[in-house]
Tab-separated table of C-alpha atoms in Angstrom:
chain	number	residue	atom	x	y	z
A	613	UNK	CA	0.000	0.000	0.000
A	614	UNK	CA	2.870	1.927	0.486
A	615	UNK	CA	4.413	1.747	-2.431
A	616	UNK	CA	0.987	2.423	-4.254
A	617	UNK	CA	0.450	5.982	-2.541
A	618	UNK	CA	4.096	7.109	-3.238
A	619	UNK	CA	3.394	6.068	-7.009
A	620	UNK	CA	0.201	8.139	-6.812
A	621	UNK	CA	1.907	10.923	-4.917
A	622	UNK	CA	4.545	10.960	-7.876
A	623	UNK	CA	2.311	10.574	-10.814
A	624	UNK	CA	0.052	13.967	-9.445
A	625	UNK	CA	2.877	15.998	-8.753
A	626	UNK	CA	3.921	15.174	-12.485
A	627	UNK	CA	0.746	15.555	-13.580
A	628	UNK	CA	0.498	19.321	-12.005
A	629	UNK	CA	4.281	20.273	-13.350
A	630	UNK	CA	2.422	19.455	-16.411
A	631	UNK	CA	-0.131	21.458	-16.065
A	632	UNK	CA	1.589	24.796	-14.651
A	633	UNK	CA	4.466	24.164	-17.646
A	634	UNK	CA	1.233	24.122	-20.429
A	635	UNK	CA	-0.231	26.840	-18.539
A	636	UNK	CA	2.668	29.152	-18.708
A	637	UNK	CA	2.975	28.355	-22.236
A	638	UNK	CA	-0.166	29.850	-23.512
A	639	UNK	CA	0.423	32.718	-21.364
A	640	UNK	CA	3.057	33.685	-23.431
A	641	UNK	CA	1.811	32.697	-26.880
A	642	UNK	CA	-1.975	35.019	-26.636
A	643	UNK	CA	-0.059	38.021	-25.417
A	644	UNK	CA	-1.003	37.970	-21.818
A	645	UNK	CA	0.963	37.679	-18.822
A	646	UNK	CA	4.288	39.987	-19.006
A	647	UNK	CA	4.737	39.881	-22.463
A	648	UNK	CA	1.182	42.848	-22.389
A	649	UNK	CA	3.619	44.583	-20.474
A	650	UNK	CA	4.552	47.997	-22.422
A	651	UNK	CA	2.071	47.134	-25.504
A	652	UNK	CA	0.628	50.901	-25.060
A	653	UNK	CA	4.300	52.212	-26.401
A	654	UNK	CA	4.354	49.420	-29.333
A	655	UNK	CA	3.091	50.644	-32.861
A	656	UNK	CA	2.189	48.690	-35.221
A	657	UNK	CA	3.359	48.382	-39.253
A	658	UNK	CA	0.174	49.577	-40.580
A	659	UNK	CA	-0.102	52.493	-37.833
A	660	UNK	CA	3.184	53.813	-39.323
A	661	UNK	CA	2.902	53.948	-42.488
A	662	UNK	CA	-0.359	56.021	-41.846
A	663	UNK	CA	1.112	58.582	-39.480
A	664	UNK	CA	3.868	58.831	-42.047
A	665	UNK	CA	1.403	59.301	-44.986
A	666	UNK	CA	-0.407	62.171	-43.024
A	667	UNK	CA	2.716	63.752	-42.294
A	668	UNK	CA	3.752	64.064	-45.967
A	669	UNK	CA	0.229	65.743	-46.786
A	670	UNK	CA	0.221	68.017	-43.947
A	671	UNK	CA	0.878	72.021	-44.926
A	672	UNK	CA	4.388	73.146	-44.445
A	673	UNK	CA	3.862	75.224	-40.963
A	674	UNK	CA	4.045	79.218	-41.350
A	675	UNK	CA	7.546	80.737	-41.839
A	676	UNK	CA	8.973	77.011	-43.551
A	677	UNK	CA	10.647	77.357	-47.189
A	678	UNK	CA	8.596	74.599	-47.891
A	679	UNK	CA	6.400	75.424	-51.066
A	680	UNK	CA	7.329	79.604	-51.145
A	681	UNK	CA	7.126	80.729	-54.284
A	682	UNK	CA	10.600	82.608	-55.075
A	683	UNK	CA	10.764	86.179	-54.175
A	684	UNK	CA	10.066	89.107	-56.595
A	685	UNK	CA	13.163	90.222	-58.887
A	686	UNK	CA	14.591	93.606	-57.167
A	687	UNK	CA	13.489	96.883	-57.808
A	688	UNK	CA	10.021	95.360	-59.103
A	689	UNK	CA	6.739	97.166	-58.093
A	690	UNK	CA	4.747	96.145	-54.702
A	691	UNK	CA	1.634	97.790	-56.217
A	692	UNK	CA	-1.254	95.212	-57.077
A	693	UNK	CA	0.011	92.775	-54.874
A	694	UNK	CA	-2.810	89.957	-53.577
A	695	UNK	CA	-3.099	87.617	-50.885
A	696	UNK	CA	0.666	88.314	-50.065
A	697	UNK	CA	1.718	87.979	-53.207
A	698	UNK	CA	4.073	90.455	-55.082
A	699	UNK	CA	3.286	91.044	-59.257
A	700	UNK	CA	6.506	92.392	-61.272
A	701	UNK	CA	5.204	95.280	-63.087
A	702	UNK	CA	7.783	95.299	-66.301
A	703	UNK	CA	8.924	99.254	-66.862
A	704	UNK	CA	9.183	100.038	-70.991
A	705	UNK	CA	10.106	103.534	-72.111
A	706	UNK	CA	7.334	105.153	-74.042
A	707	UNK	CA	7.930	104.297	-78.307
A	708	UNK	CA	9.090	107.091	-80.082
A	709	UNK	CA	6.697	109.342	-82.571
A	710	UNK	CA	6.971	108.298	-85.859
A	711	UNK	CA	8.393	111.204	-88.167
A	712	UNK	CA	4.912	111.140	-89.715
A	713	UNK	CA	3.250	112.202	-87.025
A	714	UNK	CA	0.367	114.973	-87.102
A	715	UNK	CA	-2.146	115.548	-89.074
A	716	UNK	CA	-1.578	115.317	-92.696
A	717	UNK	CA	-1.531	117.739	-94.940
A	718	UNK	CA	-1.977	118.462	-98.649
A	719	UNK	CA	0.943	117.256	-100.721
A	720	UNK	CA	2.416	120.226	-103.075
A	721	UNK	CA	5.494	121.186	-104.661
A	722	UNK	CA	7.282	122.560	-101.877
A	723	UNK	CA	6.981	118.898	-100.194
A	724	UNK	CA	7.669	116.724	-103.181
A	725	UNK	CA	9.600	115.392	-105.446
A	726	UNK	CA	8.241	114.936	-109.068
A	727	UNK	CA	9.516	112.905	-112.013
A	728	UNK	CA	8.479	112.541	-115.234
A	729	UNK	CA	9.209	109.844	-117.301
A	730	UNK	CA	7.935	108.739	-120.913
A	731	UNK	CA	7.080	105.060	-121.184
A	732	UNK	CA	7.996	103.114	-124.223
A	733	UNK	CA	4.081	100.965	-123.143
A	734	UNK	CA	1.859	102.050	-123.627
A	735	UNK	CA	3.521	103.943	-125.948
A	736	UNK	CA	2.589	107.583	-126.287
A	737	UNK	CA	2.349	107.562	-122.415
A	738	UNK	CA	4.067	109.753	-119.398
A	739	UNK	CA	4.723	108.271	-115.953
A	740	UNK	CA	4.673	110.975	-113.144
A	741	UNK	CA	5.713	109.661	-109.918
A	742	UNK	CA	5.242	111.749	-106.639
A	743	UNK	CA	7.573	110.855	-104.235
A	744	UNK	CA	6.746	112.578	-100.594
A	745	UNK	CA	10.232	114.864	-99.143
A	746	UNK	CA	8.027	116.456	-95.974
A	747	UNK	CA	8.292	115.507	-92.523
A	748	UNK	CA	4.453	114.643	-92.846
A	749	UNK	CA	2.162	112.201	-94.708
A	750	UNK	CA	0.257	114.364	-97.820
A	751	UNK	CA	-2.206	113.554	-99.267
A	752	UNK	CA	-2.384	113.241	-103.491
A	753	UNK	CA	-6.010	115.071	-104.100
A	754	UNK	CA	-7.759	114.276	-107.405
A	755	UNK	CA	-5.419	114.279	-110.320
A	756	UNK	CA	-2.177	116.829	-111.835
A	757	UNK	CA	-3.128	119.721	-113.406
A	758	UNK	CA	0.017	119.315	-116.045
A	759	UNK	CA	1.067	122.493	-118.515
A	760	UNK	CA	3.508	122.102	-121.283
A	761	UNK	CA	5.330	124.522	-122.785
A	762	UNK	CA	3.092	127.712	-123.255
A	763	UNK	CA	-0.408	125.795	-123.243
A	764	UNK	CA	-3.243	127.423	-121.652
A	765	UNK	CA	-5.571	124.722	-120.839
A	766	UNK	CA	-5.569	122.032	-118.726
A	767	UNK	CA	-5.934	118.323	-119.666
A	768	UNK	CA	-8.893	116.970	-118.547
A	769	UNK	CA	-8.774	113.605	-116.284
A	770	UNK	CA	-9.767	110.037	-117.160
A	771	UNK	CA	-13.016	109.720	-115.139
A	772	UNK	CA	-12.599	106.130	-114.756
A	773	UNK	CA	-9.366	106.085	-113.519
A	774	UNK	CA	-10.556	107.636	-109.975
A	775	UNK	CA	-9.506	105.447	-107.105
A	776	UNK	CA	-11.852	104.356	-104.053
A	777	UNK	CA	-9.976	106.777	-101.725
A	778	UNK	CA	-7.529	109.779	-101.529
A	779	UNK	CA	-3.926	108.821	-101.903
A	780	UNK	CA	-1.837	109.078	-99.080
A	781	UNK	CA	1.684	109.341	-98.878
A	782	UNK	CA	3.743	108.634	-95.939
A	783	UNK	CA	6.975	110.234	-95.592
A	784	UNK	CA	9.026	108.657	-98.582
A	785	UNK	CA	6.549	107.069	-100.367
A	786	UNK	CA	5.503	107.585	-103.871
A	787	UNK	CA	2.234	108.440	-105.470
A	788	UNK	CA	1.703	108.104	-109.589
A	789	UNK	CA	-0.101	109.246	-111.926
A	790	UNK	CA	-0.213	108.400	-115.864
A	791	UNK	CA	-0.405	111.149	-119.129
A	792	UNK	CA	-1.793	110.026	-122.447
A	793	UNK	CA	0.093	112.362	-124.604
A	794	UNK	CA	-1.027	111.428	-127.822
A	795	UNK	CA	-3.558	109.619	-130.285
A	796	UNK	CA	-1.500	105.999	-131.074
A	797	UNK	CA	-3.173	105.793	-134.215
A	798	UNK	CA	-2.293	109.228	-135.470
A	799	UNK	CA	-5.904	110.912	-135.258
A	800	UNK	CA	-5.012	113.977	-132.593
A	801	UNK	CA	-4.905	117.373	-133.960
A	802	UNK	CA	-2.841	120.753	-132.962
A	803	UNK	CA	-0.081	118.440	-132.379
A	804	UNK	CA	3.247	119.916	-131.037
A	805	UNK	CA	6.552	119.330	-129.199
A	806	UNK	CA	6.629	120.339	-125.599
A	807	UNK	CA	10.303	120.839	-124.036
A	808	UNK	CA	8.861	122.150	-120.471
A	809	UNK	CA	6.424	120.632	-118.119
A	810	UNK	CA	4.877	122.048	-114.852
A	811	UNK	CA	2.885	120.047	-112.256
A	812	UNK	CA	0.097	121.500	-110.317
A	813	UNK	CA	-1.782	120.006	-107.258
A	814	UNK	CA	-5.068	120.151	-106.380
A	815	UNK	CA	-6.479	120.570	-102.820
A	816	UNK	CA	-9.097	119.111	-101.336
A	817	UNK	CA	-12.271	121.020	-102.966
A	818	UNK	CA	-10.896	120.124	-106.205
A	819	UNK	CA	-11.254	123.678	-107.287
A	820	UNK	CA	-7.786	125.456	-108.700
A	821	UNK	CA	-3.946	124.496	-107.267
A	822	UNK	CA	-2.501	124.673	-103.693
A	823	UNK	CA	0.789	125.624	-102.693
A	824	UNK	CA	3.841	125.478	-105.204
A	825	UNK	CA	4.209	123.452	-108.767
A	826	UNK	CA	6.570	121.062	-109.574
A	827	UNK	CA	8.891	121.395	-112.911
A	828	UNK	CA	9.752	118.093	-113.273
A	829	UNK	CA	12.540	117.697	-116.408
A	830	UNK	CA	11.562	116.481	-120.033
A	831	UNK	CA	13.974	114.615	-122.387
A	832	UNK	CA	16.121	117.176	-124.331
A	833	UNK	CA	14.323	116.299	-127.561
A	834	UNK	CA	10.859	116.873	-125.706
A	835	UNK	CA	7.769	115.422	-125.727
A	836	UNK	CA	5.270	115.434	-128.674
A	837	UNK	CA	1.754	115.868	-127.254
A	838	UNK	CA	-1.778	116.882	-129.263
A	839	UNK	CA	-5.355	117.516	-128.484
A	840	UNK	CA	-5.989	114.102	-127.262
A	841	UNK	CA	-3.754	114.924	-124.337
A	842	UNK	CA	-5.450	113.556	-121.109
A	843	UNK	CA	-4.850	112.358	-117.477
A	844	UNK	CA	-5.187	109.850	-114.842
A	845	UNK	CA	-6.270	110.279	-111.286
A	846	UNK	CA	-3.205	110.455	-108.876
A	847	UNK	CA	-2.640	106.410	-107.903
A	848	UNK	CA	-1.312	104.513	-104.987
A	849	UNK	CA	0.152	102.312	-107.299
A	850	UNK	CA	2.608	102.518	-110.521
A	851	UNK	CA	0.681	99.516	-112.256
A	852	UNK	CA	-2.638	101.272	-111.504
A	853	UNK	CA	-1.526	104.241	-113.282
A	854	UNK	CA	0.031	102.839	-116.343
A	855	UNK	CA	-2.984	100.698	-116.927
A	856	UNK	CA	-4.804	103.623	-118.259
């Protein structure tokens, strides 16, 4: 009997080692016991990353370079400046005046430069070209009132030939106008040579010359002109003139 009891006695003190050992086991393996100890200072992977994510999208504090847009180039103007920030005003000197400026006036001898040139086509036909010499823009009113040599009348114009609107001439540029100074097929009367040519300009009533006439040259042989004699309108164009 004995024997028996101490067998008994052995096999329930193993049999509660057991137990304590399996015991203390789980403890450890579900967190509890001393290993729970200090879990409030633990963080966790996915608790990391999302304190580092809001981090990255929070806005720079006030007074960090973080985002600042550069500062305004020196000596740029403060005026106009919004919500703190500072628009460069760019500083141009004012453009010069042309030499044209004004108010135009009427283009006349004293202004000009005129040239008269006979054209071999059409043939029997006189190019006068109006270049402008003034300061100014001029304008070309109607048409020339041409005299050569010792004639009395003037030419009368080529009704058709009258543009849409004055002609203007900028400083340097060239007005033209186009004299038919003979029949081509021979039909003109009173015909005769001229060897002088003046050019007269019209203002803007169309009634008699303003300021000074031009005496533009004439080939040393002349020109041979008769009764058929006749004008264009001044042009803004050479080939609008010559077409006439």
């Amino acid at each position: 009997m004995s024997s028996l009891r101490t067998s008994r006695t052995r096999l329930v003190a193993a049999a509660a080692t057991a137990v304590l050992a399996t015991l203390s086991l789980s403890a450890c393996n579900n967190g509890t016991g001393t290993q729970d100890e200090g879990s409030g200072s633990s963080t966790s992977p996915s608790s990391s990353a999302a304190s580092a994510t809001t981090a990255s999208n929070s806005p720079a504090p006030s007074g960090s370079s973080a985002g600042k847009a550069p500062s305004a180039a020196a000596g740029s103007s403060g005026s106009g400046a919004t919500g703190g920030s500072t628009t460069t005003t760019a500083r141009t000197s004012a453009p010069k005046a042309p030499s044209s400026s004004g108010t135009p006036v009427t283009c006349e001898g004293s202004t000009t430069k005129t040239v008269a040139a006979p054209l071999t086509r059409p043939v029997n036909h006189m190019l006068l070209s109006v270049t402008n010499t003034g300061s100014k823009s001029c304008y070309l009113y109607g048409y020339p009132a041409v005299r050569f040599g010792e004639a009395q009348a003037v030419p009368p114009v080529i009704e058709d030939s009258q543009p849409q609107a004055v002609v203007t001439l900028k400083p340097g540029e060239s007005g033209y106008a186009s004299v038919n100074l003979s029949a081509t097929d021979g039909s003109g009367a009173n015909g005769y040579t001229a060897k002088s040519l003046t050019v007269y300009f019209q203002g803007r009533s169309g009634n008699g010359s303003v300021g000074a006439g031009a005496h533009p040259s004439l080939p040393a042989k002349g020109v041979y002109v008769d009764d058929s004699l006749k004008v264009t309108y001044w042009q803004q164009s050479m080939d609008d003139a010559v077409s006439w």
